[in-house]
Amino acid sequence: MTYRGRFAPSPTGPLHVGSLVSALASWLDARAHRGVWLVRIEDVDGPRTVPGAAEDILATLERFGMHADETPVWQSQRVARYQRALEQLKSTGLVYPCGCTRKEIADSLVLAHARNTTLAYPGTCRTGLHGKPARAWRLRVPDGERAVITFDDRWQGPQTQNLATEVGDFVLRRADHQWAYQLAVVVDDADAGITHIVRGADLMDSTARQIYLQRCLGVATPAYLHVPVVTNEHGEKLSKQNGASALDTDKPLDALGAAARHLGLELGSEPPATLEQFYSAATAAWAQRMNIRTSA
Ligand code: GLU
């Protein structure tokens, strides 16, 4: 099997300290496996996309010496493909239109919370729209034992999520006509033949949904590895929203060194003088940490 990995940033701002960690981890894992590393611009969420951010991220990756092995894919150019995937799911009866507004769902969740029952989408529109106009498309999750999805995360260990009680039927196409991240990411990873996904642990909660969606679409499930997220002094994930500082792109070695330290990689006592020295030491340290055999 040829290893195929990827880094899939959302262009909501420049690459920051947290997203550099995900980029670096996915790059090192691909190098340690002597595999292919791809970049996908996740600009499917039009309203959140910041003009120029994707170009900025791509330029920073180049400057930091992480070169994609194939031309980057842009989700905004793949909407016809997402539509086809939705049609495929419609033909199997696995999706249904939902007329619930955010407020209606929030109210029912508050009620559920008060009763100490499930916080998942209650499945109101499973049996029909009850006279309401269709807003979003949802994927029906299984009931009972089949709702339990397990996977073995290469960093975090065994994971379990019950889709019925913890998530509920989830949205594939939103009321604002935007394609949901869950559908786009599964279709794109499958079409690109991705074998290994390495990304931040904030996405761990989405993984069971994505595995279930892969099964519904009849595509393979890749291996998963979720690296710890970088947090600020309040323990919050660094994001553009809470003022994550952009990287000092004039000092790639300093930023990469900090990202490697966050990943717990020991690079030796001599600080690397060049990007090539850095990547060679970091790849060896990653391979050792993740137990990857690098000899041919
Ligand atoms: N676009 C997502 C993000 O920037 C990452 C998606 C993924 O790696 O699956 O948070």
PDB file of C-alpha atoms and ligand atoms in Angstrom:
ATOM      1  CA  MET A   1       0.000   0.000   0.000  1.00  0.00           C
ATOM      2  CA  THR A   2       1.284   3.468  -0.857  1.00  0.00           C
ATOM      3  CA  TYR A   3       0.928   5.857   2.041  1.00  0.00           C
ATOM      4  CA  ARG A   4      -1.100   8.954   1.118  1.00  0.00           C
ATOM      5  CA  GLY A   5      -1.531  11.661   3.741  1.00  0.00           C
ATOM      6  CA  ARG A   6      -2.775  15.230   3.702  1.00  0.00           C
ATOM      7  CA  PHE A   7      -2.984  18.568   5.459  1.00  0.00           C
ATOM      8  CA  ALA A   8      -6.416  20.178   5.049  1.00  0.00           C
ATOM      9  CA  PRO A   9      -6.490  23.757   6.374  1.00  0.00           C
ATOM     10  CA  SER A  10      -9.627  25.901   6.393  1.00  0.00           C
ATOM     11  CA  PRO A  11      -8.674  29.308   4.972  1.00  0.00           C
ATOM     12  CA  THR A  12     -10.189  31.387   7.753  1.00  0.00           C
ATOM     13  CA  GLY A  13      -6.909  33.231   8.375  1.00  0.00           C
ATOM     14  CA  PRO A  14      -3.142  32.728   8.054  1.00  0.00           C
ATOM     15  CA  LEU A  15      -1.417  29.559   9.286  1.00  0.00           C
ATOM     16  CA  HIS A  16      -1.042  29.897  13.060  1.00  0.00           C
ATOM     17  CA  VAL A  17       0.885  28.116  15.784  1.00  0.00           C
ATOM     18  CA  GLY A  18      -1.812  25.424  16.177  1.00  0.00           C
ATOM     19  CA  SER A  19      -2.308  24.675  12.494  1.00  0.00           C
ATOM     20  CA  LEU A  20       1.462  24.500  11.968  1.00  0.00           C
ATOM     21  CA  VAL A  21       1.542  21.615  14.453  1.00  0.00           C
ATOM     22  CA  SER A  22      -1.040  19.694  12.372  1.00  0.00           C
ATOM     23  CA  ALA A  23       0.785  20.493   9.144  1.00  0.00           C
ATOM     24  CA  LEU A  24       4.121  19.381  10.581  1.00  0.00           C
ATOM     25  CA  ALA A  25       2.746  16.158  12.114  1.00  0.00           C
ATOM     26  CA  SER A  26       1.075  15.120   8.845  1.00  0.00           C
ATOM     27  CA  TRP A  27       4.208  15.991   6.870  1.00  0.00           C
ATOM     28  CA  LEU A  28       6.525  14.039   9.209  1.00  0.00           C
ATOM     29  CA  ASP A  29       4.230  11.002   9.210  1.00  0.00           C
ATOM     30  CA  ALA A  30       4.197  10.976   5.387  1.00  0.00           C
ATOM     31  CA  ARG A  31       7.990  11.355   5.235  1.00  0.00           C
ATOM     32  CA  ALA A  32       8.592   8.672   7.848  1.00  0.00           C
ATOM     33  CA  HIS A  33       6.427   6.303   5.763  1.00  0.00           C
ATOM     34  CA  ARG A  34       8.127   7.432   2.545  1.00  0.00           C
ATOM     35  CA  GLY A  35       4.656   8.363   1.361  1.00  0.00           C
ATOM     36  CA  VAL A  36       2.864  11.083  -0.537  1.00  0.00           C
ATOM     37  CA  TRP A  37       1.733  14.301   1.196  1.00  0.00           C
ATOM     38  CA  LEU A  38      -1.096  16.416  -0.191  1.00  0.00           C
ATOM     39  CA  VAL A  39      -2.651  19.760   0.679  1.00  0.00           C
ATOM     40  CA  ARG A  40      -6.372  20.440   0.410  1.00  0.00           C
ATOM     41  CA  ILE A  41      -7.852  23.892   0.901  1.00  0.00           C
ATOM     42  CA  GLU A  42     -11.094  23.435   2.839  1.00  0.00           C
ATOM     43  CA  ASP A  43     -12.933  26.472   1.547  1.00  0.00           C
ATOM     44  CA  VAL A  44     -16.287  24.670   1.296  1.00  0.00           C
ATOM     45  CA  ASP A  45     -17.711  26.919   4.000  1.00  0.00           C
ATOM     46  CA  GLY A  46     -18.033  30.066   1.898  1.00  0.00           C
ATOM     47  CA  PRO A  47     -19.125  32.455   4.670  1.00  0.00           C
ATOM     48  CA  ARG A  48     -16.114  31.524   6.863  1.00  0.00           C
ATOM     49  CA  THR A  49     -13.543  31.761   4.073  1.00  0.00           C
ATOM     50  CA  VAL A  50     -11.303  34.827   4.232  1.00  0.00           C
ATOM     51  CA  PRO A  51     -10.150  36.092   0.811  1.00  0.00           C
ATOM     52  CA  GLY A  52      -6.402  35.620   0.361  1.00  0.00           C
ATOM     53  CA  ALA A  53      -6.006  33.306   3.387  1.00  0.00           C
ATOM     54  CA  ALA A  54      -5.555  30.155   1.277  1.00  0.00           C
ATOM     55  CA  GLU A  55      -2.797  31.733  -0.834  1.00  0.00           C
ATOM     56  CA  ASP A  56      -1.163  32.944   2.363  1.00  0.00           C
ATOM     57  CA  ILE A  57      -1.243  29.448   3.927  1.00  0.00           C
ATOM     58  CA  LEU A  58       0.163  27.857   0.753  1.00  0.00           C
ATOM     59  CA  ALA A  59       2.982  30.435   0.603  1.00  0.00           C
ATOM     60  CA  THR A  60       3.870  29.808   4.268  1.00  0.00           C
ATOM     61  CA  LEU A  61       3.977  26.034   3.755  1.00  0.00           C
ATOM     62  CA  GLU A  62       6.353  26.542   0.815  1.00  0.00           C
ATOM     63  CA  ARG A  63       8.494  28.927   2.800  1.00  0.00           C
ATOM     64  CA  PHE A  64       8.667  26.434   5.664  1.00  0.00           C
ATOM     65  CA  GLY A  65       9.803  23.734   3.229  1.00  0.00           C
ATOM     66  CA  MET A  66       6.645  21.617   3.203  1.00  0.00           C
ATOM     67  CA  HIS A  67       6.002  21.026  -0.496  1.00  0.00           C
ATOM     68  CA  ALA A  68       2.879  19.156  -1.578  1.00  0.00           C
ATOM     69  CA  ASP A  69       3.490  16.183  -3.868  1.00  0.00           C
ATOM     70  CA  GLU A  70       0.445  16.968  -6.033  1.00  0.00           C
ATOM     71  CA  THR A  71      -1.397  20.167  -6.969  1.00  0.00           C
ATOM     72  CA  PRO A  72      -3.546  21.334  -4.021  1.00  0.00           C
ATOM     73  CA  VAL A  73      -7.264  20.586  -4.246  1.00  0.00           C
ATOM     74  CA  TRP A  74      -9.819  23.320  -3.452  1.00  0.00           C
ATOM     75  CA  GLN A  75     -13.120  22.181  -1.998  1.00  0.00           C
ATOM     76  CA  SER A  76     -14.992  25.106  -3.564  1.00  0.00           C
ATOM     77  CA  GLN A  77     -14.341  23.482  -6.949  1.00  0.00           C
ATOM     78  CA  ARG A  78     -15.780  20.134  -5.937  1.00  0.00           C
ATOM     79  CA  VAL A  79     -19.406  20.923  -5.078  1.00  0.00           C
ATOM     80  CA  ALA A  80     -20.741  18.818  -7.987  1.00  0.00           C
ATOM     81  CA  ARG A  81     -18.962  15.845  -6.423  1.00  0.00           C
ATOM     82  CA  TYR A  82     -20.621  16.484  -3.029  1.00  0.00           C
ATOM     83  CA  GLN A  83     -23.999  16.707  -4.770  1.00  0.00           C
ATOM     84  CA  ARG A  84     -23.359  13.296  -6.385  1.00  0.00           C
ATOM     85  CA  ALA A  85     -22.495  11.781  -2.999  1.00  0.00           C
ATOM     86  CA  LEU A  86     -25.728  13.186  -1.537  1.00  0.00           C
ATOM     87  CA  GLU A  87     -27.700  11.728  -4.479  1.00  0.00           C
ATOM     88  CA  GLN A  88     -26.063   8.352  -3.835  1.00  0.00           C
ATOM     89  CA  LEU A  89     -27.163   8.495  -0.194  1.00  0.00           C
ATOM     90  CA  LYS A  90     -30.659   9.667  -1.171  1.00  0.00           C
ATOM     91  CA  SER A  91     -31.047   6.654  -3.437  1.00  0.00           C
ATOM     92  CA  THR A  92     -30.395   4.350  -0.483  1.00  0.00           C
ATOM     93  CA  GLY A  93     -32.877   6.191   1.748  1.00  0.00           C
ATOM     94  CA  LEU A  94     -30.181   7.066   4.267  1.00  0.00           C
ATOM     95  CA  VAL A  95     -30.746  10.820   4.147  1.00  0.00           C
ATOM     96  CA  TYR A  96     -33.849  12.903   4.730  1.00  0.00           C
ATOM     97  CA  PRO A  97     -34.785  16.576   4.516  1.00  0.00           C
ATOM     98  CA  CYS A  98     -35.060  18.394   7.828  1.00  0.00           C
ATOM     99  CA  GLY A  99     -37.228  21.440   8.472  1.00  0.00           C
ATOM    100  CA  CYS A 100     -36.102  22.168  12.036  1.00  0.00           C
ATOM    101  CA  THR A 101     -34.739  25.625  12.757  1.00  0.00           C
ATOM    102  CA  ARG A 102     -31.742  26.101  15.032  1.00  0.00           C
ATOM    103  CA  LYS A 103     -34.075  27.479  17.681  1.00  0.00           C
ATOM    104  CA  GLU A 104     -36.372  24.446  17.580  1.00  0.00           C
ATOM    105  CA  ILE A 105     -33.405  22.104  17.961  1.00  0.00           C
ATOM    106  CA  ALA A 106     -31.851  24.230  20.726  1.00  0.00           C
ATOM    107  CA  ASP A 107     -35.179  24.247  22.615  1.00  0.00           C
ATOM    108  CA  SER A 108     -35.517  20.476  22.424  1.00  0.00           C
ATOM    109  CA  LEU A 109     -31.916  20.060  23.581  1.00  0.00           C
ATOM    110  CA  VAL A 110     -32.495  22.348  26.576  1.00  0.00           C
ATOM    111  CA  LEU A 111     -35.493  20.197  27.428  1.00  0.00           C
ATOM    112  CA  ALA A 112     -33.408  17.021  27.032  1.00  0.00           C
ATOM    113  CA  HIS A 113     -30.697  18.519  29.215  1.00  0.00           C
ATOM    114  CA  ALA A 114     -33.220  19.373  31.928  1.00  0.00           C
ATOM    115  CA  ARG A 115     -34.473  15.786  31.789  1.00  0.00           C
ATOM    116  CA  ASN A 116     -30.886  14.558  31.810  1.00  0.00           C
ATOM    117  CA  THR A 117     -31.396  12.611  28.594  1.00  0.00           C
ATOM    118  CA  THR A 118     -29.603  12.678  25.249  1.00  0.00           C
ATOM    119  CA  LEU A 119     -28.244  15.911  23.754  1.00  0.00           C
ATOM    120  CA  ALA A 120     -28.286  14.471  20.248  1.00  0.00           C
ATOM    121  CA  TYR A 121     -30.560  15.757  17.447  1.00  0.00           C
ATOM    122  CA  PRO A 122     -33.882  14.164  18.448  1.00  0.00           C
ATOM    123  CA  GLY A 123     -34.741  12.991  14.916  1.00  0.00           C
ATOM    124  CA  THR A 124     -37.868  15.164  14.652  1.00  0.00           C
ATOM    125  CA  CYS A 125     -37.966  15.073  10.827  1.00  0.00           C
ATOM    126  CA  ARG A 126     -37.147  11.380  10.436  1.00  0.00           C
ATOM    127  CA  THR A 127     -40.785  10.650   9.852  1.00  0.00           C
ATOM    128  CA  GLY A 128     -41.497  13.644   7.618  1.00  0.00           C
ATOM    129  CA  LEU A 129     -41.386  17.414   7.562  1.00  0.00           C
ATOM    130  CA  HIS A 130     -44.643  17.922   9.483  1.00  0.00           C
ATOM    131  CA  GLY A 131     -45.659  20.671   7.080  1.00  0.00           C
ATOM    132  CA  LYS A 132     -42.411  22.612   7.462  1.00  0.00           C
ATOM    133  CA  PRO A 133     -40.274  23.584   4.447  1.00  0.00           C
ATOM    134  CA  ALA A 134     -37.106  21.496   3.924  1.00  0.00           C
ATOM    135  CA  ARG A 135     -34.017  23.321   5.174  1.00  0.00           C
ATOM    136  CA  ALA A 136     -31.134  20.883   5.554  1.00  0.00           C
ATOM    137  CA  TRP A 137     -30.331  17.263   4.635  1.00  0.00           C
ATOM    138  CA  ARG A 138     -29.505  14.860   7.439  1.00  0.00           C
ATOM    139  CA  LEU A 139     -27.937  11.404   7.489  1.00  0.00           C
ATOM    140  CA  ARG A 140     -29.857   8.827   9.501  1.00  0.00           C
ATOM    141  CA  VAL A 141     -27.597   7.166  12.103  1.00  0.00           C
ATOM    142  CA  PRO A 142     -28.262   3.570  13.165  1.00  0.00           C
ATOM    143  CA  ASP A 143     -30.019   2.649  16.398  1.00  0.00           C
ATOM    144  CA  GLY A 144     -28.867   0.179  19.026  1.00  0.00           C
ATOM    145  CA  GLU A 145     -25.496  -1.536  18.942  1.00  0.00           C
ATOM    146  CA  ARG A 146     -24.835  -0.526  15.332  1.00  0.00           C
ATOM    147  CA  ALA A 147     -24.660   3.112  16.462  1.00  0.00           C
ATOM    148  CA  VAL A 148     -21.453   2.413  18.368  1.00  0.00           C
ATOM    149  CA  ILE A 149     -18.398   3.303  16.290  1.00  0.00           C
ATOM    150  CA  THR A 150     -14.943   2.368  17.519  1.00  0.00           C
ATOM    151  CA  PHE A 151     -11.509   3.145  16.128  1.00  0.00           C
ATOM    152  CA  ASP A 152      -7.965   2.897  17.297  1.00  0.00           C
ATOM    153  CA  ASP A 153      -6.274   6.290  17.194  1.00  0.00           C
ATOM    154  CA  ARG A 154      -2.525   5.984  16.587  1.00  0.00           C
ATOM    155  CA  TRP A 155      -1.783   8.700  19.169  1.00  0.00           C
ATOM    156  CA  GLN A 156      -4.809   8.743  21.504  1.00  0.00           C
ATOM    157  CA  GLY A 157      -5.543   4.984  21.658  1.00  0.00           C
ATOM    158  CA  PRO A 158      -8.942   3.218  21.409  1.00  0.00           C
ATOM    159  CA  GLN A 159     -11.980   5.494  20.918  1.00  0.00           C
ATOM    160  CA  THR A 160     -15.717   4.834  21.065  1.00  0.00           C
ATOM    161  CA  GLN A 161     -18.685   7.020  20.208  1.00  0.00           C
ATOM    162  CA  ASN A 162     -22.374   6.176  20.159  1.00  0.00           C
ATOM    163  CA  LEU A 163     -23.748   8.093  17.200  1.00  0.00           C
ATOM    164  CA  ALA A 164     -27.364   7.658  18.268  1.00  0.00           C
ATOM    165  CA  THR A 165     -27.000   9.012  21.810  1.00  0.00           C
ATOM    166  CA  GLU A 166     -24.038  11.403  21.415  1.00  0.00           C
ATOM    167  CA  VAL A 167     -24.624  12.890  17.947  1.00  0.00           C
ATOM    168  CA  GLY A 168     -27.945  11.990  16.338  1.00  0.00           C
ATOM    169  CA  ASP A 169     -28.768  12.248  12.638  1.00  0.00           C
ATOM    170  CA  PHE A 170     -26.251  14.786  11.365  1.00  0.00           C
ATOM    171  CA  VAL A 171     -26.356  17.445   8.684  1.00  0.00           C
ATOM    172  CA  LEU A 172     -24.730  16.874   5.273  1.00  0.00           C
ATOM    173  CA  ARG A 173     -26.139  19.930   3.543  1.00  0.00           C
ATOM    174  CA  ARG A 174     -26.923  22.955   5.633  1.00  0.00           C
ATOM    175  CA  ALA A 175     -29.977  25.199   5.549  1.00  0.00           C
ATOM    176  CA  ASP A 176     -27.808  27.966   4.039  1.00  0.00           C
ATOM    177  CA  HIS A 177     -27.056  25.560   1.126  1.00  0.00           C
ATOM    178  CA  GLN A 178     -23.443  25.080   2.234  1.00  0.00           C
ATOM    179  CA  TRP A 179     -22.013  21.562   2.199  1.00  0.00           C
ATOM    180  CA  ALA A 180     -21.199  20.273   5.666  1.00  0.00           C
ATOM    181  CA  TYR A 181     -17.568  19.649   6.552  1.00  0.00           C
ATOM    182  CA  GLN A 182     -18.345  15.984   7.392  1.00  0.00           C
ATOM    183  CA  LEU A 183     -19.512  15.151   3.873  1.00  0.00           C
ATOM    184  CA  ALA A 184     -16.855  17.157   2.045  1.00  0.00           C
ATOM    185  CA  VAL A 185     -13.967  15.724   4.046  1.00  0.00           C
ATOM    186  CA  VAL A 186     -15.077  12.105   3.575  1.00  0.00           C
ATOM    187  CA  VAL A 187     -15.660  12.466  -0.172  1.00  0.00           C
ATOM    188  CA  ASP A 188     -12.371  14.319  -0.679  1.00  0.00           C
ATOM    189  CA  ASP A 189     -10.248  11.930   1.360  1.00  0.00           C
ATOM    190  CA  ALA A 190     -11.777   8.956  -0.478  1.00  0.00           C
ATOM    191  CA  ASP A 191     -11.296  10.503  -3.936  1.00  0.00           C
ATOM    192  CA  ALA A 192      -7.675  11.396  -3.103  1.00  0.00           C
ATOM    193  CA  GLY A 193      -6.994   7.826  -1.894  1.00  0.00           C
ATOM    194  CA  ILE A 194      -5.920   9.059   1.548  1.00  0.00           C
ATOM    195  CA  THR A 195      -4.676   6.138   3.664  1.00  0.00           C
ATOM    196  CA  HIS A 196      -3.609   8.059   6.790  1.00  0.00           C
ATOM    197  CA  ILE A 197      -5.231  11.095   8.415  1.00  0.00           C
ATOM    198  CA  VAL A 198      -3.113  13.111  10.849  1.00  0.00           C
ATOM    199  CA  ARG A 199      -4.799  16.188  12.340  1.00  0.00           C
ATOM    200  CA  GLY A 200      -5.602  18.046  15.577  1.00  0.00           C
ATOM    201  CA  ALA A 201      -7.451  16.352  18.437  1.00  0.00           C
ATOM    202  CA  ASP A 202     -10.237  18.954  18.193  1.00  0.00           C
ATOM    203  CA  LEU A 203     -11.472  16.896  15.218  1.00  0.00           C
ATOM    204  CA  MET A 204     -11.532  13.635  17.134  1.00  0.00           C
ATOM    205  CA  ASP A 205     -15.216  14.110  17.911  1.00  0.00           C
ATOM    206  CA  SER A 206     -15.997  14.147  14.152  1.00  0.00           C
ATOM    207  CA  THR A 207     -14.165  10.919  13.374  1.00  0.00           C
ATOM    208  CA  ALA A 208     -16.946   8.452  14.243  1.00  0.00           C
ATOM    209  CA  ARG A 209     -19.341  10.400  12.002  1.00  0.00           C
ATOM    210  CA  GLN A 210     -16.808  10.269   9.186  1.00  0.00           C
ATOM    211  CA  ILE A 211     -16.239   6.523   9.601  1.00  0.00           C
ATOM    212  CA  TYR A 212     -19.995   5.922   9.482  1.00  0.00           C
ATOM    213  CA  LEU A 213     -20.293   8.101   6.378  1.00  0.00           C
ATOM    214  CA  GLN A 214     -17.457   6.143   4.726  1.00  0.00           C
ATOM    215  CA  ARG A 215     -19.423   2.940   5.341  1.00  0.00           C
ATOM    216  CA  CYS A 216     -22.601   4.461   3.908  1.00  0.00           C
ATOM    217  CA  LEU A 217     -20.736   5.570   0.775  1.00  0.00           C
ATOM    218  CA  GLY A 218     -18.841   2.269   0.475  1.00  0.00           C
ATOM    219  CA  VAL A 219     -15.345   3.788   0.685  1.00  0.00           C
ATOM    220  CA  ALA A 220     -12.325   2.711   2.734  1.00  0.00           C
ATOM    221  CA  THR A 221     -11.595   3.988   6.251  1.00  0.00           C
ATOM    222  CA  PRO A 222      -8.106   5.457   6.643  1.00  0.00           C
ATOM    223  CA  ALA A 223      -5.911   5.176   9.752  1.00  0.00           C
ATOM    224  CA  TYR A 224      -6.356   8.096  12.176  1.00  0.00           C
ATOM    225  CA  LEU A 225      -3.900  10.000  14.345  1.00  0.00           C
ATOM    226  CA  HIS A 226      -4.992  13.056  16.347  1.00  0.00           C
ATOM    227  CA  VAL A 227      -2.224  15.212  17.804  1.00  0.00           C
ATOM    228  CA  PRO A 228      -2.796  17.287  20.975  1.00  0.00           C
ATOM    229  CA  VAL A 229      -4.034  20.790  20.209  1.00  0.00           C
ATOM    230  CA  VAL A 230      -2.061  23.862  21.208  1.00  0.00           C
ATOM    231  CA  THR A 231      -3.889  25.834  23.871  1.00  0.00           C
ATOM    232  CA  ASN A 232      -3.497  29.313  25.319  1.00  0.00           C
ATOM    233  CA  GLU A 233      -3.003  30.101  29.015  1.00  0.00           C
ATOM    234  CA  HIS A 234      -6.759  29.591  29.606  1.00  0.00           C
ATOM    235  CA  GLY A 235      -6.612  26.084  28.150  1.00  0.00           C
ATOM    236  CA  GLU A 236      -8.536  27.166  25.026  1.00  0.00           C
ATOM    237  CA  LYS A 237      -7.611  25.903  21.579  1.00  0.00           C
ATOM    238  CA  LEU A 238      -5.666  28.545  19.675  1.00  0.00           C
ATOM    239  CA  SER A 239      -7.788  29.912  16.885  1.00  0.00           C
ATOM    240  CA  LYS A 240      -8.059  33.070  14.897  1.00  0.00           C
ATOM    241  CA  GLN A 241     -11.209  33.863  16.879  1.00  0.00           C
ATOM    242  CA  ASN A 242      -9.400  34.019  20.229  1.00  0.00           C
ATOM    243  CA  GLY A 243      -6.405  35.875  18.840  1.00  0.00           C
ATOM    244  CA  ALA A 244      -3.961  33.071  17.989  1.00  0.00           C
ATOM    245  CA  SER A 245      -0.867  34.834  16.833  1.00  0.00           C
ATOM    246  CA  ALA A 246       0.124  34.291  13.232  1.00  0.00           C
ATOM    247  CA  LEU A 247       3.510  32.684  12.767  1.00  0.00           C
ATOM    248  CA  ASP A 248       6.662  34.692  12.411  1.00  0.00           C
ATOM    249  CA  THR A 249       7.245  33.576   8.848  1.00  0.00           C
ATOM    250  CA  ASP A 250      10.680  35.199   8.851  1.00  0.00           C
ATOM    251  CA  LYS A 251      11.868  32.593  11.344  1.00  0.00           C
ATOM    252  CA  PRO A 252      10.689  29.197  10.043  1.00  0.00           C
ATOM    253  CA  LEU A 253      13.219  27.243  12.110  1.00  0.00           C
ATOM    254  CA  ASP A 254      12.071  28.829  15.379  1.00  0.00           C
ATOM    255  CA  ALA A 255       8.394  28.183  14.628  1.00  0.00           C
ATOM    256  CA  LEU A 256       9.066  24.614  13.462  1.00  0.00           C
ATOM    257  CA  GLY A 257      11.223  23.950  16.535  1.00  0.00           C
ATOM    258  CA  ALA A 258       8.362  25.070  18.803  1.00  0.00           C
ATOM    259  CA  ALA A 259       5.881  22.874  16.865  1.00  0.00           C
ATOM    260  CA  ALA A 260       8.238  19.869  17.165  1.00  0.00           C
ATOM    261  CA  ARG A 261       8.573  20.460  20.927  1.00  0.00           C
ATOM    262  CA  HIS A 262       4.787  20.528  21.233  1.00  0.00           C
ATOM    263  CA  LEU A 263       4.769  17.094  19.564  1.00  0.00           C
ATOM    264  CA  GLY A 264       7.315  15.897  22.134  1.00  0.00           C
ATOM    265  CA  LEU A 265      10.060  15.353  19.557  1.00  0.00           C
ATOM    266  CA  GLU A 266      13.669  15.352  20.775  1.00  0.00           C
ATOM    267  CA  LEU A 267      15.876  16.865  18.085  1.00  0.00           C
ATOM    268  CA  GLY A 268      19.249  16.583  19.835  1.00  0.00           C
ATOM    269  CA  SER A 269      21.359  19.236  21.540  1.00  0.00           C
ATOM    270  CA  GLU A 270      22.557  21.058  18.393  1.00  0.00           C
ATOM    271  CA  PRO A 271      19.791  23.300  17.001  1.00  0.00           C
ATOM    272  CA  PRO A 272      19.328  22.556  13.280  1.00  0.00           C
ATOM    273  CA  ALA A 273      20.925  25.180  11.034  1.00  0.00           C
ATOM    274  CA  THR A 274      18.843  24.483   7.922  1.00  0.00           C
ATOM    275  CA  LEU A 275      15.319  23.329   7.118  1.00  0.00           C
ATOM    276  CA  GLU A 276      16.706  20.094   5.666  1.00  0.00           C
ATOM    277  CA  GLN A 277      18.579  19.376   8.913  1.00  0.00           C
ATOM    278  CA  PHE A 278      15.447  20.133  10.895  1.00  0.00           C
ATOM    279  CA  TYR A 279      13.234  17.828   8.800  1.00  0.00           C
ATOM    280  CA  SER A 280      15.714  15.010   8.805  1.00  0.00           C
ATOM    281  CA  ALA A 281      16.094  15.105  12.638  1.00  0.00           C
ATOM    282  CA  ALA A 282      12.347  15.616  13.182  1.00  0.00           C
ATOM    283  CA  THR A 283      11.399  12.775  10.797  1.00  0.00           C
ATOM    284  CA  ALA A 284      13.743  10.381  12.631  1.00  0.00           C
ATOM    285  CA  ALA A 285      12.336  11.489  16.005  1.00  0.00           C
ATOM    286  CA  TRP A 286       8.748  11.102  14.748  1.00  0.00           C
ATOM    287  CA  ALA A 287       9.449   7.641  13.312  1.00  0.00           C
ATOM    288  CA  GLN A 288      10.901   6.566  16.633  1.00  0.00           C
ATOM    289  CA  ARG A 289       8.046   8.033  18.660  1.00  0.00           C
ATOM    290  CA  MET A 290       5.365   6.489  16.430  1.00  0.00           C
ATOM    291  CA  ASN A 291       7.194   3.195  16.022  1.00  0.00           C
ATOM    292  CA  ILE A 292       7.514   3.468  12.246  1.00  0.00           C
ATOM    293  CA  ARG A 293      10.184   1.295  10.621  1.00  0.00           C
ATOM    294  CA  THR A 294      12.034   3.520   8.203  1.00  0.00           C
ATOM    295  CA  SER A 295      14.493   0.981   6.778  1.00  0.00           C
ATOM    296  CA  ALA A 296      13.453  -0.290   3.352  1.00  0.00           C
TER     297      ALA A 296
HETATM  298  N1  GLU B   1     -10.264  21.933   7.715  1.00  0.00           N
HETATM  299  C1  GLU B   1     -10.168  21.421   9.041  1.00  0.00           C
HETATM  300  C2  GLU B   1      -9.505  22.453   9.944  1.00  0.00           C
HETATM  301  O1  GLU B   1      -8.778  23.302   9.462  1.00  0.00           O
HETATM  302  C3  GLU B   1      -9.336  20.148   9.119  1.00  0.00           C
HETATM  303  C4  GLU B   1     -10.044  19.010   8.521  1.00  0.00           C
HETATM  304  C5  GLU B   1      -9.325  17.687   8.646  1.00  0.00           C
HETATM  305  O2  GLU B   1      -8.101  17.635   8.787  1.00  0.00           O
HETATM  306  O3  GLU B   1     -10.029  16.687   8.548  1.00  0.00           O
HETATM  307  O4  GLU B   1      -9.725  22.421  11.138  1.00  0.00           O
END
